[in-house]
PDB file of C-alpha atoms in Angstrom:
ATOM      1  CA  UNK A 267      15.735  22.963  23.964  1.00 52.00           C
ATOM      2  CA  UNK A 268      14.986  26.081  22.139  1.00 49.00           C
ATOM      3  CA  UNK A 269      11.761  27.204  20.420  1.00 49.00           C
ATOM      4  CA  UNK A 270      12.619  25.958  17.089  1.00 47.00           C
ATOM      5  CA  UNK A 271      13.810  21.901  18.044  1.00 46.00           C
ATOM      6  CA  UNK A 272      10.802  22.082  19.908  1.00 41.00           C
ATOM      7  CA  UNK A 273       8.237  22.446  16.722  1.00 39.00           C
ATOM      8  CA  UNK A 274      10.958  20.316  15.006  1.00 45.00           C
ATOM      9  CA  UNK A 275      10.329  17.449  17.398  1.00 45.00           C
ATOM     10  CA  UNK A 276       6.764  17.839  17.692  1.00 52.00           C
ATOM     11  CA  UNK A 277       5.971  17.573  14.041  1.00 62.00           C
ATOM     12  CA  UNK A 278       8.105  14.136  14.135  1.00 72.00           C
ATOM     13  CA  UNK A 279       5.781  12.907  16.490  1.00 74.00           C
ATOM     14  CA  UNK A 280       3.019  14.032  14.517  1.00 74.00           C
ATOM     15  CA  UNK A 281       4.508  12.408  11.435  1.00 76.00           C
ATOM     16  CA  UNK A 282       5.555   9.565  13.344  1.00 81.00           C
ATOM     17  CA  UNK A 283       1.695   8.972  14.567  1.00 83.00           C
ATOM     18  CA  UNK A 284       0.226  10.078  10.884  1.00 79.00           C
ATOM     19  CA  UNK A 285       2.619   7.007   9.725  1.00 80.00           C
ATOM     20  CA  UNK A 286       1.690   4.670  12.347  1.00 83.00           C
ATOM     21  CA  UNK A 287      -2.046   5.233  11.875  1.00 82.00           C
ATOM     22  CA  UNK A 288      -1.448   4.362   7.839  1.00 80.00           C
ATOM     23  CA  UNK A 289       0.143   1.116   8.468  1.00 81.00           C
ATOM     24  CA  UNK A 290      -2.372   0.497  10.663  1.00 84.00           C
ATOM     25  CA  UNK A 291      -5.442   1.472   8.324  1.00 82.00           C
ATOM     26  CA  UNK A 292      -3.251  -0.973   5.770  1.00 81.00           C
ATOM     27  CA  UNK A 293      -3.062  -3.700   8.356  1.00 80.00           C
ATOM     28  CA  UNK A 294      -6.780  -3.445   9.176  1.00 83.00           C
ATOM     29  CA  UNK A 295      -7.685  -3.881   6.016  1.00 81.00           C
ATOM     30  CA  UNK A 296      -5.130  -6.702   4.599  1.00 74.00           C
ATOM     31  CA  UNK A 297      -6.316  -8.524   7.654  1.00 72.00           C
ATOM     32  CA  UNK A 298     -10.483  -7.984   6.968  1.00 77.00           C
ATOM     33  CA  UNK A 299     -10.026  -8.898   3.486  1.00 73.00           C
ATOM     34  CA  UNK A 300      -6.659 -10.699   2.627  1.00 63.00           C
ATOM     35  CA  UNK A 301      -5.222  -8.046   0.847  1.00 67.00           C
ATOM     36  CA  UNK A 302      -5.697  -4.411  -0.457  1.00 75.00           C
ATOM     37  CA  UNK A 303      -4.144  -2.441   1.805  1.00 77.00           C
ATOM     38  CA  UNK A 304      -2.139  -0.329  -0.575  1.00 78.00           C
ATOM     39  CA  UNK A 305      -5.019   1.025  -1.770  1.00 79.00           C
ATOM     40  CA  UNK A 306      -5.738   2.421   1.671  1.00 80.00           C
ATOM     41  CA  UNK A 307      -2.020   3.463   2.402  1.00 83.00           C
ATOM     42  CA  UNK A 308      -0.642   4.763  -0.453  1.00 85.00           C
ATOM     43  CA  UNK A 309      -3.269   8.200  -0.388  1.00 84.00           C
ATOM     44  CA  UNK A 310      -2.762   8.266   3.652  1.00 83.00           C
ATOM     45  CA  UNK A 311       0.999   8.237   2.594  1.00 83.00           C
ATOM     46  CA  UNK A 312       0.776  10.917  -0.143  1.00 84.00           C
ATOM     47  CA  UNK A 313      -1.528  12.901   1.448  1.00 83.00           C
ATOM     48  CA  UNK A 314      -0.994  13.184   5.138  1.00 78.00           C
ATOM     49  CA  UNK A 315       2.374  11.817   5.347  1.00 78.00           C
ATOM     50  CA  UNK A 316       3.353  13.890   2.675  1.00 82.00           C
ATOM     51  CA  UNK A 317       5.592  11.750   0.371  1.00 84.00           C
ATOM     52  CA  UNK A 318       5.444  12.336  -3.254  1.00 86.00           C
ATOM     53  CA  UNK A 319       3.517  10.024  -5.236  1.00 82.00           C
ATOM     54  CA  UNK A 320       6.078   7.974  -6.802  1.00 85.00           C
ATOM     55  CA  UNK A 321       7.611   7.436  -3.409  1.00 87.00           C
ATOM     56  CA  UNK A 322       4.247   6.801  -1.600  1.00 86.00           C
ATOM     57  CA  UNK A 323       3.296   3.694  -4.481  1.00 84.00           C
ATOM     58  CA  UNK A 324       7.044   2.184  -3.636  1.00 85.00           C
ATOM     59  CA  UNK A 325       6.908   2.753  -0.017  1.00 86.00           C
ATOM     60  CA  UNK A 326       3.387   0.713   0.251  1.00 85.00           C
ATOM     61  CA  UNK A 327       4.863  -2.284  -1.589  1.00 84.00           C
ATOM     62  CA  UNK A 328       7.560  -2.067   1.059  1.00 86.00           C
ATOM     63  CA  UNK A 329       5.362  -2.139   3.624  1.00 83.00           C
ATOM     64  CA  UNK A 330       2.209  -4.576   2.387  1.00 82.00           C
ATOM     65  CA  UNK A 331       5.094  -7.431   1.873  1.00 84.00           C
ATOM     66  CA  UNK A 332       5.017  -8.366   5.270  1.00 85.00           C
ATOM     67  CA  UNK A 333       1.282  -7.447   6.732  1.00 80.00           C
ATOM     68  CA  UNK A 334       0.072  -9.863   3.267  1.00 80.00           C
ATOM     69  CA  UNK A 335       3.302 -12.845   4.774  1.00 86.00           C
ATOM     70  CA  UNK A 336       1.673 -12.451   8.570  1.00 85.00           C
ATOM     71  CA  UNK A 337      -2.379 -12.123   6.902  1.00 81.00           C
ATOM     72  CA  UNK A 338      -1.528 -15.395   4.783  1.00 85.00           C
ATOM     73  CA  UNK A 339       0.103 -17.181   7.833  1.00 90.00           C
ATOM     74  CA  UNK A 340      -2.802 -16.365  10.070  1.00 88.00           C
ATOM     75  CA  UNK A 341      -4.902 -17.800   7.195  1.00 86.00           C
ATOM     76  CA  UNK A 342      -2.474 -20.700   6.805  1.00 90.00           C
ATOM     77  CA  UNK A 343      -2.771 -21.445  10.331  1.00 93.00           C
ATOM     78  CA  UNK A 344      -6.311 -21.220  10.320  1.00 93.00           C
ATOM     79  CA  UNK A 345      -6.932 -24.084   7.918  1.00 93.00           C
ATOM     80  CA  UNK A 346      -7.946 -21.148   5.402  1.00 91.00           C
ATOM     81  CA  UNK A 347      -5.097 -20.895   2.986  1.00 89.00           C
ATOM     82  CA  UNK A 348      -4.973 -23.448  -0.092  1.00 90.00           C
ATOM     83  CA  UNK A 349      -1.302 -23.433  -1.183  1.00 88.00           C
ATOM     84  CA  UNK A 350      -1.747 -25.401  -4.189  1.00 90.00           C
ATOM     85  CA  UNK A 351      -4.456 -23.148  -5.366  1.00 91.00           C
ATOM     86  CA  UNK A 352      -2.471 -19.783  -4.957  1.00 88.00           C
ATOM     87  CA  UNK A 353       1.466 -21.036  -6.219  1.00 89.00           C
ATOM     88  CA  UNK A 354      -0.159 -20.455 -10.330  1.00 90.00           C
ATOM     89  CA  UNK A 355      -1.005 -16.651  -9.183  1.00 89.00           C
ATOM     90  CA  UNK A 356       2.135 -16.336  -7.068  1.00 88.00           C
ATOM     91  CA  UNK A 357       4.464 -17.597 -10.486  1.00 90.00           C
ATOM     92  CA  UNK A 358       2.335 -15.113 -11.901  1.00 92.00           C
ATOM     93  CA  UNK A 359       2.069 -12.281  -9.525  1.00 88.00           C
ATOM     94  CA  UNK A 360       6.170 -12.893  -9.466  1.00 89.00           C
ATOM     95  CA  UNK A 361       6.259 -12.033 -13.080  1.00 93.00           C
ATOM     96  CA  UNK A 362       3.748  -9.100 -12.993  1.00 89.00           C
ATOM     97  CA  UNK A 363       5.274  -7.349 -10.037  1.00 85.00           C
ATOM     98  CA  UNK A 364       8.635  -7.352 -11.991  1.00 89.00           C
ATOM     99  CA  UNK A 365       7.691  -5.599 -15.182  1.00 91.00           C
ATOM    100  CA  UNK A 366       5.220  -3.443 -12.993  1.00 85.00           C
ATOM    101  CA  UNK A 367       8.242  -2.100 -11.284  1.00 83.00           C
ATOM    102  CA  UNK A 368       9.935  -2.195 -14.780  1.00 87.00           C
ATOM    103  CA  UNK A 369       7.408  -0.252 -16.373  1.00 86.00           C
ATOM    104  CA  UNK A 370       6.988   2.074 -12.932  1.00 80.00           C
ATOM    105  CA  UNK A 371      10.528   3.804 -13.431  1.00 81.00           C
ATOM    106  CA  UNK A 372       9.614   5.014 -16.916  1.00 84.00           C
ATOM    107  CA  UNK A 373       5.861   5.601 -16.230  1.00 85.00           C
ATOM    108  CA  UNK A 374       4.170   9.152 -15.786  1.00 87.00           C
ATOM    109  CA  UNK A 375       2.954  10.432 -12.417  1.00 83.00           C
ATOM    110  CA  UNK A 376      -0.374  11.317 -14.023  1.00 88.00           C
ATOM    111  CA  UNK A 377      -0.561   8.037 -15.975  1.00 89.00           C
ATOM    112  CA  UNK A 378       0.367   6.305 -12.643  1.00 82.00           C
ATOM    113  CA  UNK A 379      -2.415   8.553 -10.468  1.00 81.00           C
ATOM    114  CA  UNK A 380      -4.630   7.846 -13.383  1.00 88.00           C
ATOM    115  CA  UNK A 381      -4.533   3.948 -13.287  1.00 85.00           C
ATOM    116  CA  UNK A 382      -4.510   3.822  -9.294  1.00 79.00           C
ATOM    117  CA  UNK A 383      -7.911   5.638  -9.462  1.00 84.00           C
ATOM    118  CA  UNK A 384      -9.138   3.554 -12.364  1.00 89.00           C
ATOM    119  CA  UNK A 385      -8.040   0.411 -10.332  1.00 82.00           C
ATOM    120  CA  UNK A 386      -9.884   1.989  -6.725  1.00 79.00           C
ATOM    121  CA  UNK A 387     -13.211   2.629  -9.105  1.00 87.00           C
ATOM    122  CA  UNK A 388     -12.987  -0.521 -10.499  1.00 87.00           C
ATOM    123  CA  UNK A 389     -12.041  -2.623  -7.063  1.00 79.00           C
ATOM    124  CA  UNK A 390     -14.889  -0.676  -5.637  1.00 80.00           C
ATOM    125  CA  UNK A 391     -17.571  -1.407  -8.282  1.00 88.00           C
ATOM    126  CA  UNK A 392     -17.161  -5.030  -8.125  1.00 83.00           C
ATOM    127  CA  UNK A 393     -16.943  -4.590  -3.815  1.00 78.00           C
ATOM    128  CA  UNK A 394     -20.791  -2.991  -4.415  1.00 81.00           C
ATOM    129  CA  UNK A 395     -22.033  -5.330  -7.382  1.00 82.00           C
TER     130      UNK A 395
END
């Protein structure tokens, strides 16, 4: 293996473990508090996994689908999930994530970047209050 497959490879497995650790840090914190973990993944992805923004907000959908299935079925099993109470915001959240990814396509990156952050401030003020 010359020089040059050898940086090649070793920056996959630093990717590979920079990629790893955000699913993780998304995992964590669906788990601790039932959901969220975009908002943890999606600056690990832009930032240190280095996917562009647009990519990095799609790519976090794609990958909080099934760590918010396996949180609700651990609550579920638990005795801590009340189905009839969440199918009115599922119909809903349905609804809302289709025109979101409507409205996503034809949306600004800075508008986009704006309204994440405006979301995280927000999510974080009512976390403190």
């Amino acid at each position: 293996m010359g020089r040059k497959e050898g940086c090649a490879l070793k920056e996959n497995k630093s990717k590979a473990l920079w990629y790893a650790l955000a699913g993780a840090a998304a995992g964590v914190v669906n788990g601790f508090f039932g959901g969220g973990g975009g908002m943890a993944l999606v600056p690990l992805l832009a930032g240190k996994c280095g996917l562009d923004q647009r990519r990095a907000f799609a790519t976090s959908v794609a990958i909080i689908a099934p760590l918010c299935a396996l949180s609700a079925a651990i609550y579920y099993f638990r005795g801590e999930l009340d189905l009839a109470a969440a199918l009115p915001y599922l119909a809903g959240g349905l609804i809302g994530g289709w025109v979101g990814g409507r409205v996503f396509q034809k949306m600004s990156m800075v508008w986009l970047r704006r309204g994440f952050a405006l979301l995280l401030l927000y999510g974080g003020v009512r976390a403190f209050l």
